[in-house]
Short mmCIF file of C-alpha atoms in Angstrom, two decimals:
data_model
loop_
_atom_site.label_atom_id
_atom_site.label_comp_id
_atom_site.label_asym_id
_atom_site.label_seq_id
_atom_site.Cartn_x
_atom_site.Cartn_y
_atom_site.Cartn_z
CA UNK A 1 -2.48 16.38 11.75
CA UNK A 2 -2.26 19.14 8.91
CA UNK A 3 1.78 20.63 8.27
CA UNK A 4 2.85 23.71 8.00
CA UNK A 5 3.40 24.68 4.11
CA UNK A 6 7.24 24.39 4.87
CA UNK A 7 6.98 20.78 6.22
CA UNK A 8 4.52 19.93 3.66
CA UNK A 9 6.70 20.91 0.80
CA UNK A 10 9.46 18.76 2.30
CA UNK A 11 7.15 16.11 2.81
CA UNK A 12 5.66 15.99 -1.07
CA UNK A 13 9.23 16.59 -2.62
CA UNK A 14 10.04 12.73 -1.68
CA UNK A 15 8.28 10.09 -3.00
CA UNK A 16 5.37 8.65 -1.66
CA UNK A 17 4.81 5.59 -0.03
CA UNK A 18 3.90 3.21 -2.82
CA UNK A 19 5.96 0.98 -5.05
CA UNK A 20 5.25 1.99 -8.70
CA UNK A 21 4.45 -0.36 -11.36
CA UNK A 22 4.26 0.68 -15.17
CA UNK A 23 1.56 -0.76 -18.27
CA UNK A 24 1.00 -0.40 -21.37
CA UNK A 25 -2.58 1.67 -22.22
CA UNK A 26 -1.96 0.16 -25.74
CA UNK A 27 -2.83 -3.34 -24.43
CA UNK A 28 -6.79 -1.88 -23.62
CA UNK A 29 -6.71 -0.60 -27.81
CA UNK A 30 -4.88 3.35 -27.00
CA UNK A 31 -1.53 3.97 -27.33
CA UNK A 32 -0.13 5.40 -23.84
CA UNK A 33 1.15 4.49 -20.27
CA UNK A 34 -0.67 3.89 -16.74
CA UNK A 35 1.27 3.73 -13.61
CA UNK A 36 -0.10 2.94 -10.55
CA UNK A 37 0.81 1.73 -7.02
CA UNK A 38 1.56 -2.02 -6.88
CA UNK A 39 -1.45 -2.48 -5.70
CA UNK A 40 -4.95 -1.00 -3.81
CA UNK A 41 -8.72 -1.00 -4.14
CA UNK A 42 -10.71 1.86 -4.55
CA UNK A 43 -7.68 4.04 -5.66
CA UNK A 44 -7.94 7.64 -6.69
CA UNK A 45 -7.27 8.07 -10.53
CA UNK A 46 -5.68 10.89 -12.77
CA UNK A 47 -5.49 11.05 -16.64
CA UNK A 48 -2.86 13.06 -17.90
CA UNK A 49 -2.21 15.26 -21.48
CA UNK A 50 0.77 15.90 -23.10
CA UNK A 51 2.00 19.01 -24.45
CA UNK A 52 2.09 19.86 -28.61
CA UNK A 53 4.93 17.84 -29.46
CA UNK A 54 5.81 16.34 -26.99
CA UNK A 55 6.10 12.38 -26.01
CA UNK A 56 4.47 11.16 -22.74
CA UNK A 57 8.65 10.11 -21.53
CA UNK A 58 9.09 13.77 -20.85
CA UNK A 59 6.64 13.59 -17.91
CA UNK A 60 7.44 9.75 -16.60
CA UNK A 61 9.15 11.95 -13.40
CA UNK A 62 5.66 13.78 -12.56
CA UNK A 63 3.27 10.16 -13.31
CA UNK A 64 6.02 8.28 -11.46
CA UNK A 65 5.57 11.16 -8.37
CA UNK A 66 1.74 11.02 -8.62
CA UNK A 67 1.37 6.83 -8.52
CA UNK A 68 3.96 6.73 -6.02
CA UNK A 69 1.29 9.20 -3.58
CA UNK A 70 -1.65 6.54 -4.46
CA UNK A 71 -2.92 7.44 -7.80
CA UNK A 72 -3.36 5.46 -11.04
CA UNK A 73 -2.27 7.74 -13.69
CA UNK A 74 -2.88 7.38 -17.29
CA UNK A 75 -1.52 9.39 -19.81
CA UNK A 76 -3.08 8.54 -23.73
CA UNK A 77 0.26 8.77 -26.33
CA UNK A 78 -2.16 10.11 -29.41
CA UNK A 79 -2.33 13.65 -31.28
CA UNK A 80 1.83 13.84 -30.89
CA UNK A 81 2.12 15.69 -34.63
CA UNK A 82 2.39 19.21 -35.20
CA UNK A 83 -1.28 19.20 -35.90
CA UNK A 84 -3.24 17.72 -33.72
CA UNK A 85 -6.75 17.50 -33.12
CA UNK A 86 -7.56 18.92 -29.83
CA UNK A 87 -10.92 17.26 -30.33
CA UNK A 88 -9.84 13.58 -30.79
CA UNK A 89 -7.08 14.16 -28.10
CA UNK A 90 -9.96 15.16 -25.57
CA UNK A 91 -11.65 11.97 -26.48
CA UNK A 92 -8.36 9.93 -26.08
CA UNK A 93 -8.37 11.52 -22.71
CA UNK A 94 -12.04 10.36 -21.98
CA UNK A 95 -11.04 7.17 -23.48
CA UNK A 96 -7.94 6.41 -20.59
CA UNK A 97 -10.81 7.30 -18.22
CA UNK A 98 -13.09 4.40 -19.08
CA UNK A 99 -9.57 2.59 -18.91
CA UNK A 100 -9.08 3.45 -15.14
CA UNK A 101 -12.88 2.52 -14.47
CA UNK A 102 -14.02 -0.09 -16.00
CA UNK A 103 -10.32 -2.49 -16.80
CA UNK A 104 -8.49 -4.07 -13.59
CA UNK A 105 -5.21 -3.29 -13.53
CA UNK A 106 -2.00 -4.68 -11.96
CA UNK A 107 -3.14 -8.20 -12.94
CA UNK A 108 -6.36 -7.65 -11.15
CA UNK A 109 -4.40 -5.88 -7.77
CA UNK A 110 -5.81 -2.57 -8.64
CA UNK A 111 -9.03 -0.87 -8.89
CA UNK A 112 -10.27 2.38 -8.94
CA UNK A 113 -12.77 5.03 -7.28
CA UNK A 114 -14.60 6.35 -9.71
CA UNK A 115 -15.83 9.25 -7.43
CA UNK A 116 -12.45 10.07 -7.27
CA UNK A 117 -11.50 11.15 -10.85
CA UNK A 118 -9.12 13.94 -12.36
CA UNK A 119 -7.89 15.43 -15.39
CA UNK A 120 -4.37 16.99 -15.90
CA UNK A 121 -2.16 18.43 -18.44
CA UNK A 122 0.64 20.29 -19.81
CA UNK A 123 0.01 22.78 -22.97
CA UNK A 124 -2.57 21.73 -25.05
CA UNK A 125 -2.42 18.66 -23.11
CA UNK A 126 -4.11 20.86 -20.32
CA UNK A 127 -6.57 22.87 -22.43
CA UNK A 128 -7.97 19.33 -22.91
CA UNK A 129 -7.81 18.26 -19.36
CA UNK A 130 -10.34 21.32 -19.47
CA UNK A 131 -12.63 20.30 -22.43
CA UNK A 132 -12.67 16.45 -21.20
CA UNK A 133 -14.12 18.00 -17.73
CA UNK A 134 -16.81 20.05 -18.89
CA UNK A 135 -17.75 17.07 -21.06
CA UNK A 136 -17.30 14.22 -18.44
CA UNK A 137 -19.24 14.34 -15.23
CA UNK A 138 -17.46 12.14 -13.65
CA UNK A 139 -14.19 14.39 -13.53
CA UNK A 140 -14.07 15.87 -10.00
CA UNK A 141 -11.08 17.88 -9.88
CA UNK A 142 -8.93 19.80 -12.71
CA UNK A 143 -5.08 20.66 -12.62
CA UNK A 144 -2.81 21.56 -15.37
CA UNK A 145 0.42 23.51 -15.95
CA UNK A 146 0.97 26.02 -18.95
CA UNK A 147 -2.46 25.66 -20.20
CA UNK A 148 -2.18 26.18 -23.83
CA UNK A 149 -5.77 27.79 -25.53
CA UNK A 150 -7.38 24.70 -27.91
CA UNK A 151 -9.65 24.46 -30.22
CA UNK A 152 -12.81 24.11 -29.26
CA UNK A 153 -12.02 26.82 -26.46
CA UNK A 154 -10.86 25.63 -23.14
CA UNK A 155 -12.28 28.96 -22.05
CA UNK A 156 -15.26 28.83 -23.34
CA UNK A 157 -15.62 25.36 -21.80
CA UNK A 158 -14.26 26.40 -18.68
CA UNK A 159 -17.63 28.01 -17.63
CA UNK A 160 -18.91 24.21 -17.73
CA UNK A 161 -16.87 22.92 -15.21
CA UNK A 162 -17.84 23.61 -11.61
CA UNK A 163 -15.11 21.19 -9.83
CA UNK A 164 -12.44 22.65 -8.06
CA UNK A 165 -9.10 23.57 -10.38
CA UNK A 166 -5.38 24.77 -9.62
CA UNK A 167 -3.75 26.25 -12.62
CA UNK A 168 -0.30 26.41 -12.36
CA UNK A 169 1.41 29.01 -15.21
CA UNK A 170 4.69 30.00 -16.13
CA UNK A 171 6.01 33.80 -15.68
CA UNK A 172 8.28 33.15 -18.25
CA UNK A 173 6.22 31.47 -20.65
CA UNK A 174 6.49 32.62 -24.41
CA UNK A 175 4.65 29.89 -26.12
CA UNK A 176 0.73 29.99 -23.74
CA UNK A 177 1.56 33.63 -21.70
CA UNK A 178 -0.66 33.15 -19.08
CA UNK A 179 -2.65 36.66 -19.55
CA UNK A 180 -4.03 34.88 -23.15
CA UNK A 181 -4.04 31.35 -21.47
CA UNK A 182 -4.27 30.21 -18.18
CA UNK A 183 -5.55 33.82 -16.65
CA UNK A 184 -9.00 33.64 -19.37
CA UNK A 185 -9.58 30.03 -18.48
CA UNK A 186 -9.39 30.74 -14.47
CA UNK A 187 -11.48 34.04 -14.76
CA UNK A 188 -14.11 31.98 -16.53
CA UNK A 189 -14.14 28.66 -14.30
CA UNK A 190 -17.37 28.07 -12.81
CA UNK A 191 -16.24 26.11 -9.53
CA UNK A 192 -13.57 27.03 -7.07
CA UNK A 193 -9.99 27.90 -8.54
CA UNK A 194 -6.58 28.82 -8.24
CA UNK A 195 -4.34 30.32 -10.60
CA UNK A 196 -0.55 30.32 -9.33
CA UNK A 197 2.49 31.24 -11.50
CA UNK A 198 6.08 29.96 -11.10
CA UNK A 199 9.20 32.27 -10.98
CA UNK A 200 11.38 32.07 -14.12
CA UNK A 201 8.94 29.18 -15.48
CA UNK A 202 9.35 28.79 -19.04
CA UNK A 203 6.72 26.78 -21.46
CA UNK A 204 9.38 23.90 -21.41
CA UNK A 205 10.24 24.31 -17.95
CA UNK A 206 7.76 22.17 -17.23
CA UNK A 207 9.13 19.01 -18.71
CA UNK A 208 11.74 16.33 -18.19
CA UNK A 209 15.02 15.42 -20.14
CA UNK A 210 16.55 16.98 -23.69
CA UNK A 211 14.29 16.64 -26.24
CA UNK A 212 14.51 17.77 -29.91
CA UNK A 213 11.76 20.25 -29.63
CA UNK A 214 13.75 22.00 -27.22
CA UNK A 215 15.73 23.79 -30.17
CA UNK A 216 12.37 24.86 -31.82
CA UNK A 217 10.38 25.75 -28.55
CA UNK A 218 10.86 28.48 -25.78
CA UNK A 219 12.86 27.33 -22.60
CA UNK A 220 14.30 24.03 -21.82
CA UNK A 221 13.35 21.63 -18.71
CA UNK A 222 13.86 23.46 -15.24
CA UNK A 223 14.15 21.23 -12.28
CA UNK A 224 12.71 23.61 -10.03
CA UNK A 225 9.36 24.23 -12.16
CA UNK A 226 9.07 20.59 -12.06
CA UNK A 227 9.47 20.20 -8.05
CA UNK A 228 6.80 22.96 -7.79
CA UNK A 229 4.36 21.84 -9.60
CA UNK A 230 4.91 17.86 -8.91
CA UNK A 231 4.56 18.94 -4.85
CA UNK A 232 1.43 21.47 -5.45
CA UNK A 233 -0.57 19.39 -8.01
CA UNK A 234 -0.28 15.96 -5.72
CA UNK A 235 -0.97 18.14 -3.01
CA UNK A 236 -4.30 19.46 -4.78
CA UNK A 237 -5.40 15.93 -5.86
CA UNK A 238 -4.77 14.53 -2.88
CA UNK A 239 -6.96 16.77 -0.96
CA UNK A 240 -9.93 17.08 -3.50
CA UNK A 241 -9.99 13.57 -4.36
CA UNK A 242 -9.62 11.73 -1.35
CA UNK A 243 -9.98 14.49 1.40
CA UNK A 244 -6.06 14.40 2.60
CA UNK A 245 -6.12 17.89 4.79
CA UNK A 246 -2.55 16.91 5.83
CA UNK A 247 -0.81 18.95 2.96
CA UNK A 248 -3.71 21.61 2.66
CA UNK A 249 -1.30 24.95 3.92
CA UNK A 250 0.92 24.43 0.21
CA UNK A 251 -3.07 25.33 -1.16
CA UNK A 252 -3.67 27.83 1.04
CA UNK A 253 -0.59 29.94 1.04
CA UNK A 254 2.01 30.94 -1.04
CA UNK A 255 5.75 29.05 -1.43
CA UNK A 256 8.42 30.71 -2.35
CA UNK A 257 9.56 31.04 -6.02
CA UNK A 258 5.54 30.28 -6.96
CA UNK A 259 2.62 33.47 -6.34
CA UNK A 260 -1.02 33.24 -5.94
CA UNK A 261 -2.33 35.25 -8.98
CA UNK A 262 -6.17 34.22 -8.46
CA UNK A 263 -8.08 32.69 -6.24
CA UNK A 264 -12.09 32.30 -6.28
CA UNK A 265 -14.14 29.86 -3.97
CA UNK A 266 -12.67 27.60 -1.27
CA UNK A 267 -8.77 27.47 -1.41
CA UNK A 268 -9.01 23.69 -0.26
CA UNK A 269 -11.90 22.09 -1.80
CA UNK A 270 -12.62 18.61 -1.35
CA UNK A 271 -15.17 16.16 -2.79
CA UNK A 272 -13.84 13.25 -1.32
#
């Protein structure tokens, strides 16, 4: 039976049901981490992007939430510099996707869907959750958080992807403003999508723990932009990827402290 948003927020701010385990990507050849539930067959799968400089640790909290709801969750640890190539990151990415599909995992426990496939990100981590899509069929559902512009353009690719997307921005956000980031790339996806931006978000609110970067960077980690977007993005995947309608009212109205800038298409979109 679906909750109300209220009781579905309260529901996705714990942690799921699953025990988490934690593995090395670099054992498969790409530096990086995978967590996934201790075990399950035919699991839903998510590949995740860091932000420009910033080490995979500072989003262990969001992985740990996502594995912990059922998903394998693979995030490559490549392109970390202050120059990185968007290109070879988006490849990376594409990379820890064959990982997911085609390795067993948890000792041969764990194996996933792979009909049930998404990209995510943070920064430019999330402009190439957006390239990898439009490039990769097999990615069914899109959701990232302070989308950062990349090179090739994320916008320009957007217009490729047709699955369903939630873009969650920061109103606060110096370093990817969402009206040059995140707002271009929404107007321009092809599919259904959802643009939402969270109150007092900085760029780095979307983090976890000190990190050096945070004295070079705008804003700092902000436990409340993390709760948000941990609750709304496992909320999204959860319904496009394996059809959960339980937590579908956080999709289709808004929470408090977090507005619905944009919407186009169906607000709850599955393709499970």
């Amino acid at each position: 039976m679906a909750l109300t948003a209220k009781q579905a927020f309260k529901e996705l701010s714990r942690p799921g049901p699953h025990r988490v385990m934690r593995g090395d990507l670099a054992l498969v050849g790409l530096p990086g981490a995978v967590l996934t539930p201790e075990s399950g067959k035919g699991l839903p799968a998510v590949v995740f992007g860091h932000g420009w400089l910033q080490p995979i640790k500072r989003y262990h909290g969001f992985m740990r939430h996502l594995a912990s709801w059922g998903f394998v969750v693979a995030a490559p640890a490549t392109q970390t510099g202050p120059l990185p190539s968007h290109r070879l990151f988006t490849a990376d990415m594409r990379t820890a996707l064959d990982v997911c599909t085609s390795v067993r995992l948890g000792e041969g426990r764990i194996s996933v869907n792979p009909e049930q496939l998404g990209m995510s990100g943070h920064s430019l981590g999330g402009g190439c959750a957006v390239l990898a899509a439009a490039e990769d069929e097999r990615v069914r559902a899109v959701g990232t958080m302070g989308l950062s512009e990349t090179r090739p353009s994320a916008i320009d690719a957007a217009r490729e992807c047709t699955m369903p997307a939630l873009h969650l921005s920061g109103d606060e956000d110096l370093i990817s403003p969402p009206i040059g980031h995140a707002e271009p790339v929404t107007q321009a996806w092809a599919g259904p999508v959802q643009l939402r931006g969270i109150d007092k978000a900085t760029h780095l609110g979307f983090t976890e723990n000190w990190q050096w970067t945070d004295l070079l960077l705008d804003g700092k980690p902000q436990s409340k932009t993390q709760k948000i977007s941990r609750i709304l993005l496992t909320a999204f995947f959860l319904r496009v990827l394996t059809g959960n309608r339980e937590y579908s009212a956080l999709l289709e109205e808004e929470i408090k402290g977090c507005s619905i800038d944009y919407t186009r298409g169906p607000a709850v979109p599955s393709l499970a």
